[in-house]
Coordinates of C-alpha atoms and ligand atoms in Angstrom, one line a residue:
M32 CA -10.9 -3.3 12.8
D33 CA -9.2 -6.7 12.4
G34 CA -6.9 -6.4 9.3
K35 CA -5.4 -9.8 9.9
A36 CA -8.7 -11.6 9.7
L37 CA -10.0 -9.6 6.8
A38 CA -6.7 -10.1 4.9
A39 CA -6.9 -13.9 5.6
S40 CA -10.5 -14.0 4.1
I41 CA -9.4 -12.0 1.0
E42 CA -6.5 -14.4 0.6
E43 CA -9.0 -17.3 0.4
Q44 CA -10.8 -15.6 -2.4
L45 CA -7.5 -14.8 -4.2
K46 CA -6.5 -18.5 -3.9
I47 CA -9.7 -19.5 -5.8
E48 CA -8.9 -16.8 -8.5
V49 CA -5.3 -18.1 -8.8
R50 CA -6.6 -21.7 -9.3
R51 CA -8.9 -20.5 -12.0
M52 CA -6.1 -18.7 -13.7
Q53 CA -3.9 -21.8 -13.5
E54 CA -6.6 -23.9 -15.1
S55 CA -6.4 -21.6 -18.1
G56 CA -2.6 -22.0 -18.2
L57 CA -1.7 -18.7 -16.4
R58 CA 0.6 -18.7 -13.3
P59 CA 0.6 -15.1 -11.9
S60 CA 4.1 -14.0 -10.8
L61 CA 5.6 -11.3 -8.7
A62 CA 9.3 -10.1 -8.6
T63 CA 10.5 -8.1 -5.7
I64 CA 13.6 -5.9 -5.6
L65 CA 15.3 -5.2 -2.3
V66 CA 18.2 -2.7 -2.2
G67 CA 20.5 -2.7 0.8
E68 CA 20.2 -4.1 4.3
D69 CA 17.4 -2.2 6.0
P70 CA 16.1 -4.8 8.5
A71 CA 12.5 -3.6 8.4
S72 CA 12.4 -3.7 4.6
R73 CA 13.8 -7.2 4.6
V74 CA 11.0 -8.3 7.0
Y75 CA 8.3 -6.7 4.7
V76 CA 9.7 -8.3 1.6
K77 CA 9.8 -11.7 3.3
S78 CA 6.2 -11.4 4.4
K79 CA 5.2 -10.5 0.7
H80 CA 6.9 -13.7 -0.5
R81 CA 5.2 -15.7 2.1
A82 CA 1.8 -14.3 1.2
A83 CA 2.5 -15.0 -2.5
E84 CA 3.3 -18.6 -1.7
R85 CA 0.1 -19.0 0.3
V86 CA -2.0 -17.6 -2.5
G87 CA -0.3 -19.6 -5.2
I88 CA 1.5 -16.7 -6.9
A89 CA 5.1 -17.5 -8.1
S90 CA 7.5 -15.0 -6.6
K91 CA 11.2 -14.2 -7.2
G92 CA 13.3 -12.0 -4.9
F93 CA 16.2 -9.9 -6.2
E94 CA 18.7 -8.3 -3.8
L95 CA 21.1 -5.6 -4.7
P96 CA 23.8 -4.1 -2.4
E97 CA 23.3 -0.8 -0.6
R98 CA 25.7 1.1 -2.8
V99 CA 24.4 -0.3 -6.1
P100 CA 24.7 2.3 -9.0
E101 CA 21.5 3.5 -10.5
G102 CA 22.4 2.0 -13.8
E103 CA 22.5 -1.5 -12.3
L104 CA 19.1 -1.2 -10.7
L105 CA 17.6 0.2 -13.9
A106 CA 19.1 -2.7 -15.9
L107 CA 17.4 -5.1 -13.5
I108 CA 14.1 -3.3 -13.8
D109 CA 14.4 -3.4 -17.7
A110 CA 15.1 -7.1 -17.6
L111 CA 12.0 -7.8 -15.4
N112 CA 9.9 -5.4 -17.6
S113 CA 10.7 -7.5 -20.7
D114 CA 10.4 -10.9 -19.0
P115 CA 7.0 -12.3 -20.0
S116 CA 7.0 -14.6 -17.0
V117 CA 6.9 -11.7 -14.6
N118 CA 3.5 -9.9 -14.1
G119 CA 4.3 -7.6 -11.2
I120 CA 7.4 -5.8 -10.1
L121 CA 7.7 -4.4 -6.5
L122 CA 10.6 -2.1 -5.7
Q123 CA 10.8 -2.1 -1.9
M124 CA 10.9 1.4 -0.4
P125 CA 12.8 3.3 0.9
L126 CA 15.7 3.2 -1.4
P127 CA 19.2 4.2 -0.2
G128 CA 19.7 8.0 -0.5
H129 CA 21.9 8.0 -3.7
L130 CA 19.1 6.4 -5.8
R131 CA 16.5 8.8 -7.2
E132 CA 13.3 7.1 -6.1
H133 CA 11.0 8.7 -8.7
R134 CA 13.4 7.9 -11.5
M135 CA 13.7 4.2 -10.5
I136 CA 9.9 3.9 -10.0
E137 CA 9.2 5.5 -13.4
R138 CA 11.3 2.8 -15.1
I139 CA 8.8 0.1 -14.1
K140 CA 6.3 -0.6 -16.9
P141 CA 3.0 0.8 -15.7
E142 CA 1.2 -2.6 -16.3
K143 CA 3.7 -4.3 -14.0
D144 CA 3.7 -1.5 -11.4
V145 CA 1.8 -3.5 -8.7
D146 CA 2.6 -0.8 -6.1
G147 CA 0.7 1.7 -8.3
L148 CA 3.4 4.4 -7.9
T149 CA 4.3 5.3 -11.5
T150 CA 3.1 8.6 -12.8
A151 CA 0.9 6.7 -15.3
N152 CA -1.0 4.8 -12.5
A153 CA -1.1 7.8 -10.2
G154 CA -2.7 9.7 -13.1
K155 CA -5.2 7.0 -13.7
L156 CA -6.3 7.2 -10.1
V157 CA -6.8 11.0 -10.4
H158 CA -9.1 10.2 -13.3
G159 CA -11.0 7.7 -11.2
V160 CA -9.5 4.5 -12.9
T161 CA -8.7 2.2 -10.0
D162 CA -6.8 -0.8 -11.4
L163 CA -3.3 -0.7 -10.0
V164 CA -3.7 1.5 -6.9
P165 CA -1.1 1.7 -4.1
C166 CA -1.6 -1.2 -1.7
T167 CA -1.8 0.6 1.7
P168 CA -4.6 3.1 0.7
R169 CA -6.4 0.3 -1.1
G170 CA -6.2 -1.7 2.1
V171 CA -7.5 1.2 4.2
M172 CA -10.6 1.4 1.8
E173 CA -11.2 -2.3 2.1
L174 CA -11.2 -2.0 5.9
L175 CA -13.7 0.8 5.7
H176 CA -16.0 -1.1 3.3
H177 CA -15.8 -4.3 5.2
Y178 CA -16.8 -2.7 8.5
G179 CA -19.5 -0.7 6.9
V180 CA -18.1 2.7 7.8
P181 CA -20.1 5.2 5.8
I182 CA -17.9 7.1 3.4
R183 CA -20.3 9.1 1.3
S184 CA -20.6 12.7 2.8
A185 CA -18.4 11.7 5.7
R186 CA -15.6 14.1 6.8
A187 CA -12.3 12.4 6.3
V188 CA -9.0 13.6 7.6
V189 CA -5.7 12.1 6.4
I190 CA -2.5 13.0 8.2
N191 CA 0.1 12.2 5.5
R192 CA 0.6 13.6 2.0
S193 CA 3.1 11.0 0.6
T194 CA 2.6 9.4 -2.9
L195 CA 2.5 6.1 -1.1
V196 CA -0.3 6.8 1.4
G197 CA -1.9 10.2 1.7
K198 CA -2.3 11.4 -1.9
P199 CA -3.8 8.2 -3.3
L200 CA -6.0 7.8 -0.2
H201 CA -7.3 11.3 -0.8
H202 CA -8.4 10.4 -4.3
L203 CA -10.0 7.1 -3.2
L204 CA -12.0 8.8 -0.4
L205 CA -13.0 11.6 -2.7
G206 CA -14.0 9.1 -5.4
E207 CA -16.5 7.7 -2.8
D208 CA -17.8 11.2 -2.0
A209 CA -16.1 11.9 1.3
T210 CA -15.1 15.4 2.1
V211 CA -11.3 15.0 2.5
T212 CA -8.8 17.1 4.4
V213 CA -5.1 16.2 3.9
C214 CA -2.7 17.3 6.7
H215 CA 1.1 17.3 6.8
S216 CA 4.0 18.6 8.8
K217 CA 3.3 22.2 8.0
S218 CA -0.4 22.0 8.9
T219 CA -1.3 24.1 11.9
D220 CA -3.8 23.2 14.7
L221 CA -4.3 19.6 13.8
P222 CA -6.8 18.9 16.6
S223 CA -9.3 21.5 15.1
M224 CA -9.4 19.3 12.0
T225 CA -9.2 15.9 13.4
R226 CA -12.0 16.6 15.9
D227 CA -14.4 17.0 13.0
A228 CA -13.4 13.8 11.3
D229 CA -15.8 10.8 10.9
I230 CA -12.8 9.0 9.3
L231 CA -9.4 9.7 10.6
V232 CA -6.3 8.1 9.0
T233 CA -2.8 8.8 10.3
A234 CA 0.5 7.8 8.8
V235 CA 3.3 10.0 10.3
G236 CA 5.5 7.5 11.9
R237 CA 8.3 9.8 12.6
R238 CA 8.6 10.9 16.2
P239 CA 8.3 9.4 19.6
G240 CA 5.0 10.3 21.2
F241 CA 1.5 10.1 19.8
I242 CA 0.2 12.2 16.9
V243 CA -3.4 11.4 17.7
T244 CA -4.8 11.4 21.3
A245 CA -8.3 10.9 22.6
D246 CA -9.0 14.7 22.8
M247 CA -8.4 14.9 19.1
V248 CA -11.0 12.3 18.1
K249 CA -14.7 12.7 17.5
E250 CA -17.0 10.3 19.4
G251 CA -17.7 7.2 17.2
A252 CA -15.1 8.0 14.5
A253 CA -13.3 5.4 12.5
V254 CA -9.6 5.7 13.3
I255 CA -7.0 4.0 11.1
D256 CA -3.4 4.0 12.2
V257 CA -1.1 3.3 9.3
A258 CA 2.1 4.3 11.0
M259 CA 4.8 1.9 12.3
N260 CA 7.3 3.4 14.7
R261 CA 9.9 1.5 16.6
S262 CA 10.1 2.6 20.2
D263 CA 12.2 0.7 22.8
G264 CA 12.2 -2.3 20.4
K265 CA 8.3 -2.2 20.3
L266 CA 6.2 -1.4 17.3
V267 CA 3.9 1.5 18.0
G268 CA 1.7 3.6 15.8
D269 CA 0.7 7.3 15.8
V270 CA -2.5 6.7 17.8
D271 CA -2.8 6.4 21.6
F272 CA -4.7 3.2 21.2
E273 CA -5.5 2.9 24.9
G274 CA -7.2 6.3 25.1
V275 CA -8.6 6.6 21.6
S276 CA -10.2 3.1 21.6
K277 CA -12.6 4.3 24.4
K278 CA -13.9 7.0 22.1
A279 CA -13.7 5.7 18.6
G280 CA -16.4 3.6 16.9
Y281 CA -13.8 1.7 15.0
I282 CA -10.0 1.5 15.4
T283 CA -7.1 -0.5 13.9
P284 CA -4.4 -2.0 16.1
V285 CA -0.8 -1.4 14.9
L286 CA -0.2 -5.1 14.6
G287 CA -2.8 -6.9 12.6
G288 CA -4.3 -3.7 11.3
V289 CA -3.2 -2.0 8.1
G290 CA 0.0 -4.1 7.6
P291 CA -1.7 -7.4 6.6
M292 CA -4.1 -5.5 4.4
T293 CA -1.2 -3.9 2.5
V294 CA 0.3 -7.3 1.8
V295 CA -2.9 -8.9 0.6
M296 CA -3.6 -5.9 -1.6
L297 CA -0.3 -6.5 -3.3
M298 CA -1.4 -10.0 -4.1
Q299 CA -4.6 -8.6 -5.5
N300 CA -2.8 -6.1 -7.6
T301 CA -0.5 -8.9 -8.9
L302 CA -3.6 -10.8 -10.1
I303 CA -5.0 -7.7 -11.7
A304 CA -1.7 -7.1 -13.5
A305 CA -1.5 -10.8 -14.6
G306 CA -5.1 -10.7 -15.9
T307 CA -4.6 -7.5 -17.8
Q308 CA -1.3 -8.7 -19.4
N309 CA -2.9 -12.0 -20.3
R310 CA -5.8 -10.3 -22.0
A311 CA -3.4 -8.1 -24.0
V312 CA -1.4 -11.2 -25.2
Q313 CA -4.6 -12.9 -26.2
Q314 CA -5.8 -9.9 -28.1
E315 CA -2.5 -9.6 -29.9
M316 CA -2.7 -13.3 -30.9
R317 CA -6.2 -12.8 -32.3
Q318 CA -5.0 -9.9 -34.5
Ligands
NAP649 P1 6.6 9.8 4.7 O1 6.7 9.9 3.3 O2 7.7 10.1 5.6 O3 5.3 10.6 5.2 C1 5.0 11.0 6.4 C2 3.9 12.1 6.4 O4 3.7 12.6 7.7 C3 4.3 13.3 5.5 O5 3.3 13.8 4.8 C4 4.7 14.4 6.6 O6 4.5 15.7 6.2 C5 3.7 14.0 7.7 N1 4.2 14.5 9.0 C6 5.4 14.4 9.6 N2 5.4 15.0 10.8 C7 4.1 15.4 11.0 C8 3.5 16.1 12.1 N3 4.2 16.5 13.1 N4 2.2 16.4 11.9 C9 1.5 16.1 10.8 N5 2.1 15.5 9.8 C10 3.4 15.1 9.9 O7 6.2 8.3 5.1 P2 5.3 7.2 4.4 O8 6.1 6.4 3.5 O9 4.1 7.9 3.9 O10 4.9 6.3 5.6 C11 4.3 6.9 6.8 C12 4.2 5.9 7.9 O11 3.3 4.8 7.5 C13 5.5 5.2 8.3 O12 5.5 4.9 9.7 C14 5.5 3.9 7.6 O13 6.2 2.9 8.2 C15 4.0 3.6 7.6 N6 3.6 2.7 6.5 C16 2.9 1.6 6.9 C17 2.4 0.7 6.0 C18 1.7 -0.5 6.4 O14 1.5 -1.4 5.6 N7 1.2 -0.6 7.6 C19 2.6 1.0 4.6 C20 3.2 2.2 4.3 C21 3.7 3.0 5.2 P3 5.4 16.4 5.1 O15 4.9 15.9 3.8 O16 5.2 17.8 5.3 O17 6.8 16.0 5.3

């Protein structure tokens, strides 16, 4: 499954949408907040700004030092919340340990929460409302749709239960009538579950060595590797690509798989947020 090519074709559609918005006087915009010096986070934020530029979304980057007090980060979020020229706010994760992630995320106005991580947006997803959905799970679903992987009645196994990946993906798959099993670090006998999976998504990314090997995969399954581990300076995923690709019907590479889809879904969410905010302003003006 070529996430790079699919992301590029979605970008082309988004460019057209941005042009249409600009013709009606709206320039969608995204603000990113990067706290600290984590090199991987810096790379991810940079790639989001580059994508915004390609699509025609205005983007501003804000950087705060590693030891920034919570109050200062909250003040920046407040300022961006009340700035009408900002449609989307992305707080790059992970945050340094002294910052309470959930508290920081909750401060973002739900209508500007383009990562879909606030309780309000997570709750909407549980109720089947899918406007601002976390970008990585949204990207995984797009890959499955694009490659025509049957989802209804399929058995899906997701190895991850984070609020960023596993939990929202569980709801998206369930919403399309898959039977979903969510696994995590306390799950026992992972292979007995993964061997039954028509769709297998893994996002562990924590240890050297593979989480998913060929003997754990059903013949013809769709295998999606979200994880990104650094090993000897190389980027590797959870899946033994070499072995699993011989057995899987579909498989994502670590590079050019889910990563570009995450970025393009952020662009899509920014346009959704801009559209919603614009409609709200117009409605207010009419009243
Ligand atoms: P996370 O919060 O650390 O989640 C990791 C998950 O893996 C947890 O649910 C954890 O279980 C589970 N886990 C850990 N060890 C396990 C084991 N031995 N067997 C089964 N499950 C195990 O991380 P995250 O933020 O969700 O990200 C996960 C990975 O995806 C990372 O490599 C990250 O870089 C990557 N990622 C990639 C993209 C992209 O765009 N490609 C986007 C987001 C994330 P517990 O809940 O029990 O701890």
